[in-house]
Coordinates of C-alpha atoms in Angstrom, one line a residue:
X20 CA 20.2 136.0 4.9
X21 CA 21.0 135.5 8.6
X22 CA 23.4 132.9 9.9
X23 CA 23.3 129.4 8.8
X24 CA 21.4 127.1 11.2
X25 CA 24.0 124.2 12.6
X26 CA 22.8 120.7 12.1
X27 CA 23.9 117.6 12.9
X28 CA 23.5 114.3 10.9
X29 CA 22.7 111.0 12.3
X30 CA 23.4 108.5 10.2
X31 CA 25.0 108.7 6.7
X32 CA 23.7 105.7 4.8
X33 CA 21.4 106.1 1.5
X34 CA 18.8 108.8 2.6
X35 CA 21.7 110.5 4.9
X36 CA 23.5 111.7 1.9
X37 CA 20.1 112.9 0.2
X38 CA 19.8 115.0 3.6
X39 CA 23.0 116.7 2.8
X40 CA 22.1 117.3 -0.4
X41 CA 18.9 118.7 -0.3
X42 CA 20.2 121.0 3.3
X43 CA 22.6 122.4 1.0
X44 CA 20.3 123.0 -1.7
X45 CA 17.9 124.7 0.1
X46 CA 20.5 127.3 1.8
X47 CA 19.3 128.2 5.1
X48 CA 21.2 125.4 7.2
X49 CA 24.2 123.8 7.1
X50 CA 25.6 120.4 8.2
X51 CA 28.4 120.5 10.4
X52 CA 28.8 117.0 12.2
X53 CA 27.6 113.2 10.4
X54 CA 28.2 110.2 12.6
X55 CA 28.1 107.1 11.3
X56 CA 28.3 103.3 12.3
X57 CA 31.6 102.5 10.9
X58 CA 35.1 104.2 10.2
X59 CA 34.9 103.2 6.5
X60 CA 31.1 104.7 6.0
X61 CA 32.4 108.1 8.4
X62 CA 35.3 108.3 5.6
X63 CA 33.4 108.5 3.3
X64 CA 30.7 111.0 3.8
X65 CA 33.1 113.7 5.0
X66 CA 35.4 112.9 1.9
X67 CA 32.3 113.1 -0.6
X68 CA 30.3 116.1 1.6
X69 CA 33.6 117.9 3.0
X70 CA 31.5 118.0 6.3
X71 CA 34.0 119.1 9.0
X72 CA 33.3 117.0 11.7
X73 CA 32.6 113.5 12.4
X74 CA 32.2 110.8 15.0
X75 CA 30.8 107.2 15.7
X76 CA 29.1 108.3 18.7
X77 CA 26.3 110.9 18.0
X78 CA 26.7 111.9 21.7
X79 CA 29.3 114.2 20.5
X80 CA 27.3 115.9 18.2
X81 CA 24.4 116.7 21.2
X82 CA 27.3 117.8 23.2
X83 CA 28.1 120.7 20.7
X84 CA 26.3 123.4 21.6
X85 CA 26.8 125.4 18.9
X86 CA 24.5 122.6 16.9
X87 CA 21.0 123.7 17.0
X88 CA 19.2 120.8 15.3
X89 CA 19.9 117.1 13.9
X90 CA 18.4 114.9 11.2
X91 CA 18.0 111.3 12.5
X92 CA 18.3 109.1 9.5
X93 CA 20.0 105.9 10.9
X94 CA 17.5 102.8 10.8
X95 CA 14.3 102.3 12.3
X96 CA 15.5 100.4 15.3
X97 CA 17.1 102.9 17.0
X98 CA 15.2 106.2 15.9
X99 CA 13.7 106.8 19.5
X100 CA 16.3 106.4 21.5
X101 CA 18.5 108.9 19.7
X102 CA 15.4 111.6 19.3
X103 CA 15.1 111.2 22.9
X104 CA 18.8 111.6 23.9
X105 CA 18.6 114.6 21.3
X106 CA 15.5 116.4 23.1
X107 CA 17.3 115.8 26.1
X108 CA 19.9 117.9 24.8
X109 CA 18.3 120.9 23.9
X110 CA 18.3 119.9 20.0
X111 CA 15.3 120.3 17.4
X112 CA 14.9 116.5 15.9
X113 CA 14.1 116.2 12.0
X114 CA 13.2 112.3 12.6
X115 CA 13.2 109.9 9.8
X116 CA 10.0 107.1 9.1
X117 CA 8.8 104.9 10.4
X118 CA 9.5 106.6 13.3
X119 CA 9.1 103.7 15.6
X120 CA 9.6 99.9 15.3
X121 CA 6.8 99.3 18.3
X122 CA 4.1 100.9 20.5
X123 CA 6.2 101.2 23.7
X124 CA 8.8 103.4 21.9
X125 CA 5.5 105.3 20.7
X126 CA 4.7 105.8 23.9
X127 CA 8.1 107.0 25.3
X128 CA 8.6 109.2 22.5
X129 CA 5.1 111.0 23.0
X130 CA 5.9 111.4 26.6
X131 CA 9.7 113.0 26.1
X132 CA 8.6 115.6 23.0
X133 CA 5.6 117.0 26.0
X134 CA 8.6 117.5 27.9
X135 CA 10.5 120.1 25.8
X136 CA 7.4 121.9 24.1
X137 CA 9.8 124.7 22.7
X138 CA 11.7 122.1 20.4
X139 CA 10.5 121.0 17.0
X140 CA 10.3 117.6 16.0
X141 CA 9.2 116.9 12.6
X142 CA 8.4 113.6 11.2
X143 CA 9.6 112.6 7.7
X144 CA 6.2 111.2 6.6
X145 CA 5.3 114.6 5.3
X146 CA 7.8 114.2 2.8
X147 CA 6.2 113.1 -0.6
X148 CA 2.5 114.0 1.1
X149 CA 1.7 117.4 2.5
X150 CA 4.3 119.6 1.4
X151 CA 4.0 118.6 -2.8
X152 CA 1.1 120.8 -4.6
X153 CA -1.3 117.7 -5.0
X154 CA -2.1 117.9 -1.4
X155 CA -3.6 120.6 -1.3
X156 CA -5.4 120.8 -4.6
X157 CA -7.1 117.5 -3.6
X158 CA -7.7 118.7 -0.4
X159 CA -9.4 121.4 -1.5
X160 CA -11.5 119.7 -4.2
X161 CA -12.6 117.7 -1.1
X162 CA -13.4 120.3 1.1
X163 CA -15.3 122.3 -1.4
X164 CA -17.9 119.4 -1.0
X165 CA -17.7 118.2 -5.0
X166 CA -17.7 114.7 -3.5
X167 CA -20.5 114.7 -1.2
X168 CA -19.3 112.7 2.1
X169 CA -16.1 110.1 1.2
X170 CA -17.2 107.1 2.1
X171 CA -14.5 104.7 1.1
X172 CA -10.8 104.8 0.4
X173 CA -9.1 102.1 -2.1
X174 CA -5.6 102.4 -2.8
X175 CA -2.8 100.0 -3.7
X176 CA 0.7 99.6 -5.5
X177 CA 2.4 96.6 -5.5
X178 CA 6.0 96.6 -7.4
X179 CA 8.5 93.1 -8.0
X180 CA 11.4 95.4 -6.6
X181 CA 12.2 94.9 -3.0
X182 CA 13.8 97.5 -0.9
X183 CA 17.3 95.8 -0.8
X184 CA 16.9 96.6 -4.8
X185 CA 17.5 100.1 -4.2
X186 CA 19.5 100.1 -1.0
X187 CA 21.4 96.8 -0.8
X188 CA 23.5 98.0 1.5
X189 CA 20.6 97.8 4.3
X190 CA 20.6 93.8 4.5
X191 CA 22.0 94.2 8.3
X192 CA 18.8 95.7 8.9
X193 CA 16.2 95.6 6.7
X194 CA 15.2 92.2 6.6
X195 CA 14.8 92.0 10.3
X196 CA 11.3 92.7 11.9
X197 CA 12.8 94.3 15.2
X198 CA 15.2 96.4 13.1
X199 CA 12.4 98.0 10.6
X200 CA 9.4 97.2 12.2
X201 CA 8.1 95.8 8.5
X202 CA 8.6 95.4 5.3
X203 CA 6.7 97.9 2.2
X204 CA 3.9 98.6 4.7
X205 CA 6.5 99.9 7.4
X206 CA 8.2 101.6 4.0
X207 CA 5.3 103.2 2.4
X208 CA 2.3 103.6 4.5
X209 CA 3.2 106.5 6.5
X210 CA 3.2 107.9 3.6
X211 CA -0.4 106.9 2.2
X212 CA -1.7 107.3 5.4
X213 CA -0.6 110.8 5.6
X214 CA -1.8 111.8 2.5
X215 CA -5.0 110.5 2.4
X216 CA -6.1 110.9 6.1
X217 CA -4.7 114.5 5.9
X218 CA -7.2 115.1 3.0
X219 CA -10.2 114.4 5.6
X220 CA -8.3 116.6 7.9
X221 CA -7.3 113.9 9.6
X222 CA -10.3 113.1 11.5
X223 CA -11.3 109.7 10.6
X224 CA -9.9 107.2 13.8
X225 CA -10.1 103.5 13.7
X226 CA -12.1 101.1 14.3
X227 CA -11.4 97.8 13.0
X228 CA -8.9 96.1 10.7
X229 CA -9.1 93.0 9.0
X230 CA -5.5 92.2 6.9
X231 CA -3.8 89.3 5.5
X232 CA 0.7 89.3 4.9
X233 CA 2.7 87.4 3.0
X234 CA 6.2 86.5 2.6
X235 CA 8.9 83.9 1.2
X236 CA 7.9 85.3 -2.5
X237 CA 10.9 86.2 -4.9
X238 CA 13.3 83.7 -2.5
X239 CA 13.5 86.4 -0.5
X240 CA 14.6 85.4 3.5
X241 CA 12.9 87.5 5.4
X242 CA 10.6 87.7 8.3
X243 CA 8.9 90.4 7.0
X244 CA 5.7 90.9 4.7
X245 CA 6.2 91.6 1.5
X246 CA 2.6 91.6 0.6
X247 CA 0.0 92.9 2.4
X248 CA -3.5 93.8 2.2
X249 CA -6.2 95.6 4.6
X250 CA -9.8 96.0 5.1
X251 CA -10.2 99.3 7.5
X252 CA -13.2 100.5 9.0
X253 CA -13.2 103.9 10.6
X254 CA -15.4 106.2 12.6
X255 CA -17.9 108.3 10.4
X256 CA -18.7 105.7 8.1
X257 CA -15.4 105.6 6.3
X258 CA -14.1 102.3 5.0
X259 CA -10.3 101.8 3.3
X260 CA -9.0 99.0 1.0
X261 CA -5.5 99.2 1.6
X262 CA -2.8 97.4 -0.5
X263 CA 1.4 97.6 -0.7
X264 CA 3.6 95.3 -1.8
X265 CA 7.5 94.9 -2.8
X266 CA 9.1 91.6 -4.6
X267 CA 5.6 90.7 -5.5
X268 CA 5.2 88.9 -8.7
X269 CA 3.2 91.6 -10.2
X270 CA 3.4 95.4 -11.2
X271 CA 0.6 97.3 -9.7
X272 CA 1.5 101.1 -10.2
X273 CA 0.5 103.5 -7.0
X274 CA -3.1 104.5 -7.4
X275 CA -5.5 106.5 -5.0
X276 CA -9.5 106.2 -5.8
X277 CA -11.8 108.2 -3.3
X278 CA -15.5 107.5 -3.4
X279 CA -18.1 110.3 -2.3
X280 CA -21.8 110.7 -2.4
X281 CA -21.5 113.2 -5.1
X282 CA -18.5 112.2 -6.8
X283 CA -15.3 110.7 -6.9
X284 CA -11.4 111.0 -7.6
X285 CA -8.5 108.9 -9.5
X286 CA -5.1 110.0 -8.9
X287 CA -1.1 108.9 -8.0
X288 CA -0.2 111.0 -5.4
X289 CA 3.4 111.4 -6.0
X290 CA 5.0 114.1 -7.5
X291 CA 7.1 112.6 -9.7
X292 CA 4.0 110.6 -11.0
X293 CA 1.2 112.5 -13.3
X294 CA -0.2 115.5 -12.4
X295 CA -3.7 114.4 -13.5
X296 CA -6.4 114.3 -11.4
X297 CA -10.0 112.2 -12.7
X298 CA -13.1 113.5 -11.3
X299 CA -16.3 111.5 -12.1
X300 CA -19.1 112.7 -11.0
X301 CA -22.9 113.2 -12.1
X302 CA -23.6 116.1 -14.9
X303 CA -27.1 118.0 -14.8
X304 CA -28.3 116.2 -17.5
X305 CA -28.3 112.9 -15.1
X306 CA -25.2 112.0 -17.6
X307 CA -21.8 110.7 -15.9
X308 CA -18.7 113.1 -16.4
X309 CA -15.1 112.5 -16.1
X310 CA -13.3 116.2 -15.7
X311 CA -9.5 115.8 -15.5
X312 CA -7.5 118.3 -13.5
X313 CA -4.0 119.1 -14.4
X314 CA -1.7 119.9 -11.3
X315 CA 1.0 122.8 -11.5
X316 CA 3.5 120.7 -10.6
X317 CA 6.0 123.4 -12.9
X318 CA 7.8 124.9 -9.4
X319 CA 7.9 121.9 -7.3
X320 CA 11.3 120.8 -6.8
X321 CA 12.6 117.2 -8.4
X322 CA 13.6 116.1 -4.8
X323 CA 10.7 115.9 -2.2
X324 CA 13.6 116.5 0.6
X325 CA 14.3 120.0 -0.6
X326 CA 10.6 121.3 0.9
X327 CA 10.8 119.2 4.0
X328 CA 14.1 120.7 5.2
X329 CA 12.3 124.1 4.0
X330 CA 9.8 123.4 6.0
X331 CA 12.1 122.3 8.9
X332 CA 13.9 125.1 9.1
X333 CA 10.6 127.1 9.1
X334 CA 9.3 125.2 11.6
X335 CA 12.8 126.1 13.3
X336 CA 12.6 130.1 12.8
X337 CA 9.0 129.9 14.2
X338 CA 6.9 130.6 10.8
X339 CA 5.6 127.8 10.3
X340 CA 4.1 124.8 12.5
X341 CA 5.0 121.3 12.0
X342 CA 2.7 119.6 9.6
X343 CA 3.3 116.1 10.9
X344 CA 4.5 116.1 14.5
X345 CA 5.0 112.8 16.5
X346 CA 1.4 112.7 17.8
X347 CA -0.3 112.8 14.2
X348 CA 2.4 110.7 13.3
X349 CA 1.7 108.0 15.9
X350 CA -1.9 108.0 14.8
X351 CA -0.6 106.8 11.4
X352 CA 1.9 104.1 12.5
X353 CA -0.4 102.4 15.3
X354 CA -2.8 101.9 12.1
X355 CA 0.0 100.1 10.2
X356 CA 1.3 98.4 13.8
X357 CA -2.5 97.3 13.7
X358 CA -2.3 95.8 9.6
X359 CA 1.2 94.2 10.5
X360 CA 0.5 92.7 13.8
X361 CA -2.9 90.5 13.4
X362 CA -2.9 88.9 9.7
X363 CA -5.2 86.2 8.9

């Protein structure tokens, strides 16, 4: 094994320590530098992660030069700026969703990563989505024309839990519309988009949305939707039902269901969620058949993380492209910018 690749953390809340974890685990990199927000949160990390160095100002950590990369995982608010200053500095950028909190950062982004063509900047989206096995075996059962032409997309998961359930340390942020750009829709839907756009190949483009959002549920104070719904229609005749929720009052569990001409498909796509796979479609007898697929799931990792920073550090080393790099990503969150920002 050649020498460790250098990377710098940004931000050591909740998903900051899973970075370290899942770096360590995979053994090709190692994190040398964490800055934090506060002296108390910077304590901590180092004392839990025996990192070396640390700092308040991630500036120092760009002005290492021995630091190849860094992992931006502070909150939404302030991912561009930071990726920016990063590129700027020479650094690959493994960036955190959503990536943006509105369309001019979008646009400012784009216009920086053209700049430094030789660094990698990898979106986060591709975390649960293209780098698990059920990507690709749906994909595939797609491509192989067993559905016909996919007409329609329905998917939904709506869950009581709210975000601050699972990382109440976030209030200062997450509750805020110009901090994290939205609530479970923001969360989650770079993630369904992801996966089920990237199993058309990512062709399909927009047309028109028709959504609805609401809040105030669960005496939650927030500005932000905690329900939403959406009625997409896309080029080549595709329509998508999209639904999210978190602090609903109901359980919905996450569940994909693609129509085609020929036949169609019933799935969860996360990992951790069953590997099944329905098929329905028409058997020569006229008859309708359900087939169910079973995923190898067997040498997946438990954490999602541990194949993204693979894959980072792939991208890194030059075998591998990234799967989701700012511009496919920016497809995806102008869609949810367009379900978030004109509710009926």
């Amino acid at each position: 094994m050649g020498e460790l690749v250098k990377i710098g953390l940004i931000g050591g809340g909740m998903y900051g320590a899973t970075h370290i974890q899942c770096v360590r685990a995979e053994g090709r990199a190692n994190v040398a530098w964490v800055a934090t927000r506060t002296e108390a949160s910077l304590r901590d990390i180092q004392t839990r992660f025996e990192i070396e160095h640390g700092t308040l100002d991630y500036r120092e950590i760009l002005a290492d030069p021995s630091v190849s990369a860094v992992i931006i995982a502070t909150p939404p608010y302030n991912h561009v700026g930071i990726a920016i200053d990063a590129l700027r500095a020479g650094k690959h950028v493994l960036l955190e969703k959503p990536m943006a909190v509105h369309d001019d950062e979008i646009t400012a982004l784009l216009a920086e990563t053209t700049r430094h063509p030789e660094l990698v900047v990898l979106e986060c989206s591709c975390r649960h989505t293209r780098l698990q096995p059920k990507f690709p075996f749906i994909k595939q059962l797609i491509d192989s024309g067993k559905l016909g032409r996919v007409y329609h997309i329905h998917h939904s998961q709506l869950s009581s839990r709210t975000f601050l359930d699972w990382n109440p340390k976030a209030t200062d942020w997450a509750l805020t519309k110009s901090k994290a750009g939205g609530g479970p829709v923001m969360d989650w839907g770079a993630y369904d988009l992801a996966f089920h756009l990237g199993l058309l190949g990512d062709r399909p483009n927009l047309n028109a949305v028709k959504s609805m959002a609401a809040s105030g549920l669960r005496s939650v104070n927030s500005e932000l939707e905690q329900h939403a719904a959406a009625w997409m229609e896309f080029d080549e005749g595709l329509t998508y039902y999209y639904e999210r929720g978190a602090g609903v009052h109901s359980e919905t569990p996450n569940e994909t269901r693609i129509y085609g001409t020929k036949g169609g498909l019933r799935f969860s796509y996360l990992s951790w969620e069953s590997p099944e796979v329905e098929y329905f479609h028409e058997g020569s007898d006229g008859k309708p058949v359900k087939e169910v697929f079973s995923v190898e799931m067997g040498e997946h990792p438990a954490n999602d993380d541990i194949p993204l920073i693979a894959h980072f550090i792939d991208c890194i080393e030059g075998k591998a492209e990234p799967v989701m790099g700012v511009e496919l990503a920016a497809k995806h969150l102008r869609i949810l910018f367009a379900i978030l920002n004109n509710p009926v």
